[in-house]
Coordinates of C-alpha atoms in Angstrom, one line a residue:
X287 CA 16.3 -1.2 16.1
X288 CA 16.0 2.7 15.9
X289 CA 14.2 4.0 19.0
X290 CA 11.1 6.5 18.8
X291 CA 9.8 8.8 21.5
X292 CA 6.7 6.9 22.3
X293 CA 5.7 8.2 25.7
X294 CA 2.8 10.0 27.3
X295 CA 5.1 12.3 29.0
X296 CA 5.6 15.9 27.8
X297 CA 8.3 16.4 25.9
X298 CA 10.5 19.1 26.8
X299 CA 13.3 20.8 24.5
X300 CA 17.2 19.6 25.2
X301 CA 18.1 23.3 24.7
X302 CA 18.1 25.4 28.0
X303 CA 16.7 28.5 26.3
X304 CA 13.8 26.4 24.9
X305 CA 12.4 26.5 28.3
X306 CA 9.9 29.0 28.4
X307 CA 7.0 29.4 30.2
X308 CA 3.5 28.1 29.3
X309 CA 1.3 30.9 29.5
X310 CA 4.0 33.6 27.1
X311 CA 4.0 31.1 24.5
X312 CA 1.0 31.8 22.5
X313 CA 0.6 32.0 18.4
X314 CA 1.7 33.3 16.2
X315 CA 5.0 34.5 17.8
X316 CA 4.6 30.2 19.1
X317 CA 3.4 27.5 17.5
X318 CA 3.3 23.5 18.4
X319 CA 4.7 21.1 16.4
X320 CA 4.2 17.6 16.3
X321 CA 7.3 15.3 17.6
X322 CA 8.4 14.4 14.1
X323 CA 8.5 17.4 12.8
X324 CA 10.5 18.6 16.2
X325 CA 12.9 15.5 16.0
X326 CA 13.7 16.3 11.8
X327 CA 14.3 20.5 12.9
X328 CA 16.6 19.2 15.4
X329 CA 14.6 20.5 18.4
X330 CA 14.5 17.4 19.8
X331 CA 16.5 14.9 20.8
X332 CA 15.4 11.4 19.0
X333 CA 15.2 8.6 16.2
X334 CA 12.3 7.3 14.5
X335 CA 11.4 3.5 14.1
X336 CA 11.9 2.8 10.3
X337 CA 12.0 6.3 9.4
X338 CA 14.6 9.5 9.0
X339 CA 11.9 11.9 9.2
X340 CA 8.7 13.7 8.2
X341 CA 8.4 15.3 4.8
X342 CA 5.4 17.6 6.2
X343 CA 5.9 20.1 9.3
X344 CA 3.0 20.0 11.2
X345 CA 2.4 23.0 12.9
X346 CA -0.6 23.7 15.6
X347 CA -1.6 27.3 16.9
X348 CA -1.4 27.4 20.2
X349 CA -3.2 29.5 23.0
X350 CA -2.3 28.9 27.3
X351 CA -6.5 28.8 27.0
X352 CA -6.5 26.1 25.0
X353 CA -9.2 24.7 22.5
X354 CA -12.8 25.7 22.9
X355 CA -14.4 23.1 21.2
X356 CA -14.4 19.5 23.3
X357 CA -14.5 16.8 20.9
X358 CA -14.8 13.1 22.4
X359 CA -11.4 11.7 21.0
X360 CA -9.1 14.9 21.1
X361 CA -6.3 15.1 23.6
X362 CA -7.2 18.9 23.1
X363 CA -10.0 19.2 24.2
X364 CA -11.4 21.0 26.5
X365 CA -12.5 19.2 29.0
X366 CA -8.5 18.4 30.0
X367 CA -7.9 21.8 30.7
X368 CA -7.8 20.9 34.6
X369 CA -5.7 17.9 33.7
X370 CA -2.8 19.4 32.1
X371 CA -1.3 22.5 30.7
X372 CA -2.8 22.9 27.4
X373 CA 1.1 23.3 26.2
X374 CA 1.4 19.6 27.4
X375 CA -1.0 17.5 26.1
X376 CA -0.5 15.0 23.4
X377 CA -2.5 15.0 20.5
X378 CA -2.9 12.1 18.2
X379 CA -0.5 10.1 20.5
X380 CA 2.6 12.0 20.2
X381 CA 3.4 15.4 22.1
X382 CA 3.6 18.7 20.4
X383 CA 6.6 20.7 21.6
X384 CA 6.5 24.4 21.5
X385 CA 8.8 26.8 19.7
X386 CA 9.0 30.5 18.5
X387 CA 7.8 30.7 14.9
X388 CA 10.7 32.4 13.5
X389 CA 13.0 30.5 14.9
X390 CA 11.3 27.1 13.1
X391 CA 11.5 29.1 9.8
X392 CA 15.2 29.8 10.2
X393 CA 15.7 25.9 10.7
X394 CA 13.6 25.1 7.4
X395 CA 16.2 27.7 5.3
X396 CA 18.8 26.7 7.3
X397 CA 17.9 22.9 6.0
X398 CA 16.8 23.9 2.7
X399 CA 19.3 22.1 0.6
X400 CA 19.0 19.0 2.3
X401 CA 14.6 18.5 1.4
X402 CA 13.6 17.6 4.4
X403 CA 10.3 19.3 4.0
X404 CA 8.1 19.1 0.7
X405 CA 5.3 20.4 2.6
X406 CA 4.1 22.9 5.5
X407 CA 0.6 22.5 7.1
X408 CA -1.3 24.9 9.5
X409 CA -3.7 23.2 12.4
X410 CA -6.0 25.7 13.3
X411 CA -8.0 25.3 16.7
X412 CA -11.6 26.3 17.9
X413 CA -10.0 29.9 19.5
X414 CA -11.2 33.6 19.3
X415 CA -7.9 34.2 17.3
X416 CA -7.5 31.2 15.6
X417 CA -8.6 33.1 12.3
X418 CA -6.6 36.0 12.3
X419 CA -3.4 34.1 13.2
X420 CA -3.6 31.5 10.9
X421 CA -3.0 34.5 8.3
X422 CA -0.1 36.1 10.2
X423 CA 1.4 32.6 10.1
X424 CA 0.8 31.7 6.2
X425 CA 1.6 35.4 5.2
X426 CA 5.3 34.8 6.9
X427 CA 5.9 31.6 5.3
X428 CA 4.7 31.9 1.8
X429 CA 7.4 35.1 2.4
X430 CA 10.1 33.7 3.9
X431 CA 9.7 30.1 2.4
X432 CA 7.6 30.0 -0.7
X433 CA 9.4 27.1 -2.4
X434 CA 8.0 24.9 0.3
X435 CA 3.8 24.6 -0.5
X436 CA 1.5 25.1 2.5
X437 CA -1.8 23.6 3.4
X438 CA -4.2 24.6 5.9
X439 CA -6.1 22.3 8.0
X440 CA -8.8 24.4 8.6
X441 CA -11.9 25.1 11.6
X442 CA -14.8 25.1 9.8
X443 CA -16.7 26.1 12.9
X444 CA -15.3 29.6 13.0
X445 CA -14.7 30.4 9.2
X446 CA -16.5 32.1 6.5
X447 CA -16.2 30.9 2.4
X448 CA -14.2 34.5 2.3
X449 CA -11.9 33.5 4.4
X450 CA -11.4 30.3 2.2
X451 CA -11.0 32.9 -0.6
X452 CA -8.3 35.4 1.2
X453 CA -6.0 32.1 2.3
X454 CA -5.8 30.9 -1.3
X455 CA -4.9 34.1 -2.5
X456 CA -2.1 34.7 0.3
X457 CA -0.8 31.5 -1.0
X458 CA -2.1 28.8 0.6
X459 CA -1.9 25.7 -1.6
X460 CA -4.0 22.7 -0.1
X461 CA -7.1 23.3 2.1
X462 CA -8.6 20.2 4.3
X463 CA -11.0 19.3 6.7
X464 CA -11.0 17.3 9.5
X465 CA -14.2 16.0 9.4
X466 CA -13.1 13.0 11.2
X467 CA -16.8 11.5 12.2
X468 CA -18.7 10.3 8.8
X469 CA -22.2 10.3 10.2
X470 CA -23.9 13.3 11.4
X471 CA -24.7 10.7 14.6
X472 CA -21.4 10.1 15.3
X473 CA -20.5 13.4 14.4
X474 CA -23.0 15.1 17.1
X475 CA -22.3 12.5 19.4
X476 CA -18.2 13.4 19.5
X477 CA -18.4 16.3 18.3
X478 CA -21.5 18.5 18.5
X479 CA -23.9 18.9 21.5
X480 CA -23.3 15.1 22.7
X481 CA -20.4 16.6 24.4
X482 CA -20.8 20.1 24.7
X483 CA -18.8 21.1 21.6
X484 CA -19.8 23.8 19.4
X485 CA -19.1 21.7 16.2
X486 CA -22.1 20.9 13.0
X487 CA -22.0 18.1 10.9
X488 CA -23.6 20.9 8.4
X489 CA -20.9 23.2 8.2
X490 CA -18.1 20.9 8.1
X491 CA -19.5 19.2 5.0
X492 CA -20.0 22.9 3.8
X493 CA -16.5 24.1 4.0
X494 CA -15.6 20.7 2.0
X495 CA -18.3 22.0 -0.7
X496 CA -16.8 25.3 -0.4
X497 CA -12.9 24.0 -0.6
X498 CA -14.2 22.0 -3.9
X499 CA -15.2 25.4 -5.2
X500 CA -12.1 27.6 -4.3
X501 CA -9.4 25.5 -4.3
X502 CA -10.7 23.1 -7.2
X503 CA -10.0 19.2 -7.8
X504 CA -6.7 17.9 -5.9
X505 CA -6.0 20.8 -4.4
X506 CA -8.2 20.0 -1.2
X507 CA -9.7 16.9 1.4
X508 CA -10.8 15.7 4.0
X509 CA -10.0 13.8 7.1
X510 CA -12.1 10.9 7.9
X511 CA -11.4 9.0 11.6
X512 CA -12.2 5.0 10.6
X513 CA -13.4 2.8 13.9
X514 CA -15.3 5.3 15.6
X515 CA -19.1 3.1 15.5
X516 CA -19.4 3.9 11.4
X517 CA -19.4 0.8 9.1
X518 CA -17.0 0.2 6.3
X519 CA -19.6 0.9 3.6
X520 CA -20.2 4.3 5.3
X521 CA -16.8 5.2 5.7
X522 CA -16.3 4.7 1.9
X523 CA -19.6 6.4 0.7
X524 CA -18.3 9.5 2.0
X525 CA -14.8 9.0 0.8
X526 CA -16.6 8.6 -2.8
X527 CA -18.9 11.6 -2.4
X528 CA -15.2 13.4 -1.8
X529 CA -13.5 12.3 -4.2
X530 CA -16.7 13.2 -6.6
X531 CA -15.9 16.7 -6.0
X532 CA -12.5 16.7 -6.6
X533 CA -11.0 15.9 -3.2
X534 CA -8.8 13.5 -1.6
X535 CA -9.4 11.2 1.8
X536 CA -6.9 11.1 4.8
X537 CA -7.3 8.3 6.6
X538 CA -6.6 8.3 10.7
X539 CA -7.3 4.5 12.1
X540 CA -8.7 5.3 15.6
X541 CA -6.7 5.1 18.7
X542 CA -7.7 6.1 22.0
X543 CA -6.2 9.5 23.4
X544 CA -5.3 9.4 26.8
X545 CA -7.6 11.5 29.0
X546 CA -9.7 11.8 26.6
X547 CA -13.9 10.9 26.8
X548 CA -12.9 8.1 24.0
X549 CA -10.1 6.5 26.1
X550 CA -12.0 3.6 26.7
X551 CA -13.1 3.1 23.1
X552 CA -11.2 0.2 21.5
X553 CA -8.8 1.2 18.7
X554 CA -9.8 0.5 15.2
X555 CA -10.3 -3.5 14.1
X556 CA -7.4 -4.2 12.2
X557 CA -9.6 -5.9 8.9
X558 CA -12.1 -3.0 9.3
X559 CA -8.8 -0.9 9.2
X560 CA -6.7 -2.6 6.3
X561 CA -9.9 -3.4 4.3
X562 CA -10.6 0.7 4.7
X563 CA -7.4 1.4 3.6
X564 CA -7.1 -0.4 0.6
X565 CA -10.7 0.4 -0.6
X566 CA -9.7 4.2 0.1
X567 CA -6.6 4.3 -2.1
X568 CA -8.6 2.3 -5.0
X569 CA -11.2 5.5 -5.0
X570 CA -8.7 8.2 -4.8
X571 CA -6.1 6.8 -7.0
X572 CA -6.7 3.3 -9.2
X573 CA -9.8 4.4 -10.8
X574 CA -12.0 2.4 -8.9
X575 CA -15.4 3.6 -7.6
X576 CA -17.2 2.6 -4.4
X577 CA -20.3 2.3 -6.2
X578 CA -19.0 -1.1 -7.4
X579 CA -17.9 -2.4 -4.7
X580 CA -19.8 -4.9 -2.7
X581 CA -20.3 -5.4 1.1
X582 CA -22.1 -7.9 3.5
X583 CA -25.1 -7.5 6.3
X584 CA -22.6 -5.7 9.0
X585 CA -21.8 -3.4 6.1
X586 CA -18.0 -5.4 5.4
X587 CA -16.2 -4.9 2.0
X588 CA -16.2 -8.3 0.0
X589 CA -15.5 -7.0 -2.9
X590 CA -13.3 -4.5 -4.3
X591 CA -15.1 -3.0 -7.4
X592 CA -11.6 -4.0 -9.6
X593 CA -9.8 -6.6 -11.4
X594 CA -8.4 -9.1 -9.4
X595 CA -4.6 -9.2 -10.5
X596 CA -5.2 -5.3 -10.5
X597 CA -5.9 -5.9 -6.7
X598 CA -2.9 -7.8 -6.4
X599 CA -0.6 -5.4 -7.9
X600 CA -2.1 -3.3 -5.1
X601 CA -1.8 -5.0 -2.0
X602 CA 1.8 -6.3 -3.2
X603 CA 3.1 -2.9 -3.3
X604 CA 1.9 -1.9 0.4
X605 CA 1.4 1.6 -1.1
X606 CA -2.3 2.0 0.1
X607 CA -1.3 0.8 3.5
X608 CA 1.2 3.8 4.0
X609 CA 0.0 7.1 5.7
X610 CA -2.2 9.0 3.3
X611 CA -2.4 13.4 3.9
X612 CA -0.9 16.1 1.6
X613 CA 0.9 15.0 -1.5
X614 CA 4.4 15.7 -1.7
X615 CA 6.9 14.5 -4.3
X616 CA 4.7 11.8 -5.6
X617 CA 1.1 12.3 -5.8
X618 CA -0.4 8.8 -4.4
X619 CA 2.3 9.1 -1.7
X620 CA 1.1 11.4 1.6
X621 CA 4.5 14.3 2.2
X622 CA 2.7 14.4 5.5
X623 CA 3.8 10.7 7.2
X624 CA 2.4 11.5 10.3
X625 CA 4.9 8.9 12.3
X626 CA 3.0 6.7 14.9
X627 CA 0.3 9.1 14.9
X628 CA -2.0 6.7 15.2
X629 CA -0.1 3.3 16.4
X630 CA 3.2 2.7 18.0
X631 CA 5.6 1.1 16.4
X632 CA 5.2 -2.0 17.7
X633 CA 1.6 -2.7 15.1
X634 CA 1.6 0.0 12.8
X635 CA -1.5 1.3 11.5
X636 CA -0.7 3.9 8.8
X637 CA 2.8 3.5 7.6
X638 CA 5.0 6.1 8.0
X639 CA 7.3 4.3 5.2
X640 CA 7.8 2.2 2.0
X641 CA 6.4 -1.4 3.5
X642 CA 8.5 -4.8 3.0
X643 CA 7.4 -7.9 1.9
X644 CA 7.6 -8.7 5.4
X645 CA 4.7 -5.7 6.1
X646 CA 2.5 -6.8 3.4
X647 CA 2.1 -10.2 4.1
X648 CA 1.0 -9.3 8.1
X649 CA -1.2 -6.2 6.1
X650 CA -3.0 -9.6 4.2
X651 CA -3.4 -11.7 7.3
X652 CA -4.9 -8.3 8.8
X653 CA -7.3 -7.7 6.1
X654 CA -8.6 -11.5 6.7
X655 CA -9.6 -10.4 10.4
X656 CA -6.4 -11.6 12.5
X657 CA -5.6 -9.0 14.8
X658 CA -1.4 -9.6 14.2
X659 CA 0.8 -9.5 16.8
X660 CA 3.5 -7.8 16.8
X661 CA 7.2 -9.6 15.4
X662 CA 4.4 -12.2 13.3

């Protein structure tokens, strides 16, 4: 079995003159990068389980100050910054390695010809020059790489609907949001002034309005966090009101960061999860609607809203089980695969890869309510 770096210690580059110091590296002459995206450029050293690689680099900007904002369930945030060097800290389980910017762009042409990449995304932060970096970088791409699209997932806390305007017209392909929290509760609870974090439920959903307007249909979404205290009929409602302007719904199954205020949340209920998933990828790409589905008292899909060979046809081909971001290639398949972003590879989650019959049938017993071990 392949290995994959699945640790909670930092990562640190193979290459002697990769080690730099924390506080010079600072965007955009630096940005992070998640550990995929590091271990497909050849930065580091490693395999992934199942998987060659990641069809999306992930980049972060990155400051020695760190994040501002201090959401609950971010190994970002900023309540860490005594913990750990900000350089350090693992976000969405993996580390994010740091490396000069031109440097990563010279791998990327360097690889050109072998497609590694169908797709680059920018993670902005809550930072005083998140903004005005975030164009430095996507100016320098669309330049140097402009076969390779770009997406930007954006802070609506800090931007205006002009500055939605300027990053389409510098060539900026996909806008998203990472909502994450579905409810304005949840969402002021681990996100807003529940935890000191300058974040509103408001202007999140207003830069998704605004993304719907600029960008028009496909060509933006949203990130929604499933297992976080919503129901699954909440979940979904926004995932329809979504994809009723236009959008697309990137689904993260919960998993609690290290360090973080959420560590001792439990991770995502595997039905809730699967039965998310599924109901998801019927709204976004089999036609279905959420208005017909049906759910119980605790708010439960029982019913899918669609024919039930249709469902079948579905579940058989594991494609709404697999990670779901960015297109690439194929439209209902995500280019960003995210690898054990959100699981380890011991019970995956979000599948970084085409699933075996093997996968589907412990996605079914899943979606029933058995929490699977792993090797069932």
């Amino acid at each position: 079995m392949d290995t994959v770096l699945d640790t909670a210690q930092p990562i640190r580059f193979y290459r002697p003159d990769y080690h730099v110091k924390t506080p010079e590296m600072r965007s955009p002459e630096y940005v992070q990068m998640s550990t995929a995206a590091a271990i497909t450029l050849g930065l580091v050293a490693g395999k992934m389980h199942r998987t060659a690689c990641t069809h999306c680099l992930n980049l972060l900007v990155t400051y020695p100050e760190g994040c501002r904002a201090n959401c609950a369930y971010c190994g970002l945030a900023r309540h860490r910054e005594e913990a750990r060097d900000y350089a350090d800290r693992n976000f969405i389980r993996v580390d994010w390695p740091t490396a000069r910017y031109d440097e990563v762009i010279q791998r990327v042409k360097a690889g050109a010809d072998r497609g590694q990449f169908q797709r680059m995304c920018i993670s902005m932060i809550t930072h005083p020059n998140s903004n005005a970096d975030t164009f430095v970088l996507l100016e320098k791409w669309v330049k140097n790489v402009p076969q390779i699209p770009v997406s930007i997932l954006s802070n609506p806390t800090t931007l205006e609907k002009d500055d939605l305007i300027r990053m389409r017209d510098m060539g900026a392909d996909i806008f998203t949001v990472a909502l994450d929290a579905v409810t304005p509760e949840i969402f002021e609870r681990t996100r807003g002034k529940g935890v000191d974090s300058p974040h509103k439920f408001e202007h999140y959903w207003r830069a998704i309005e605004w993304a719907a307007e600029v960008y028009g249909p496909e060509k933006f979404g949203a990130h929604l966090i499933c297992g976080m205290g919503e129901t699954e009929r909440e979940i979904l409602e926004v995932a329809q009101k979504i994809r009723d302007l236009g959008g697309h719904n990137h689904m993260f199954a919960f998993f609690p960061e290290r360090g973080s205020l959420m560590e001792e949340w439990p991770p995502v209920d595997r039905g809730q999860w699967r039965r998310v998933q599924l109901a998801r990828y019927i709204i976004d790409y089999a036609g279905g609607n959420f208005r017909d589905m049906l759910f119980d008292e605790q708010g439960r899909v029982i019913d899918f809203g669609i024919a039930e060979d249709k469902l079948e046809a579905l579940i058989n081909a594991g494609t709404p089980f697999r990670t779901s971001g960015c297109p690439g290639k194929d439209d209902d398949v995500s280019a960003c695969n995210r690898p054990y972003g959100d699981s380890s590879p011991t019970d995956i989650l979000s599948f970084p890869f085409a699933l075996k019959r093997r996968d589907v049938a412990k996605v079914r017993r899943q979606m029933m309510g058995e929490n699977v071990k792993a090797g069932l």
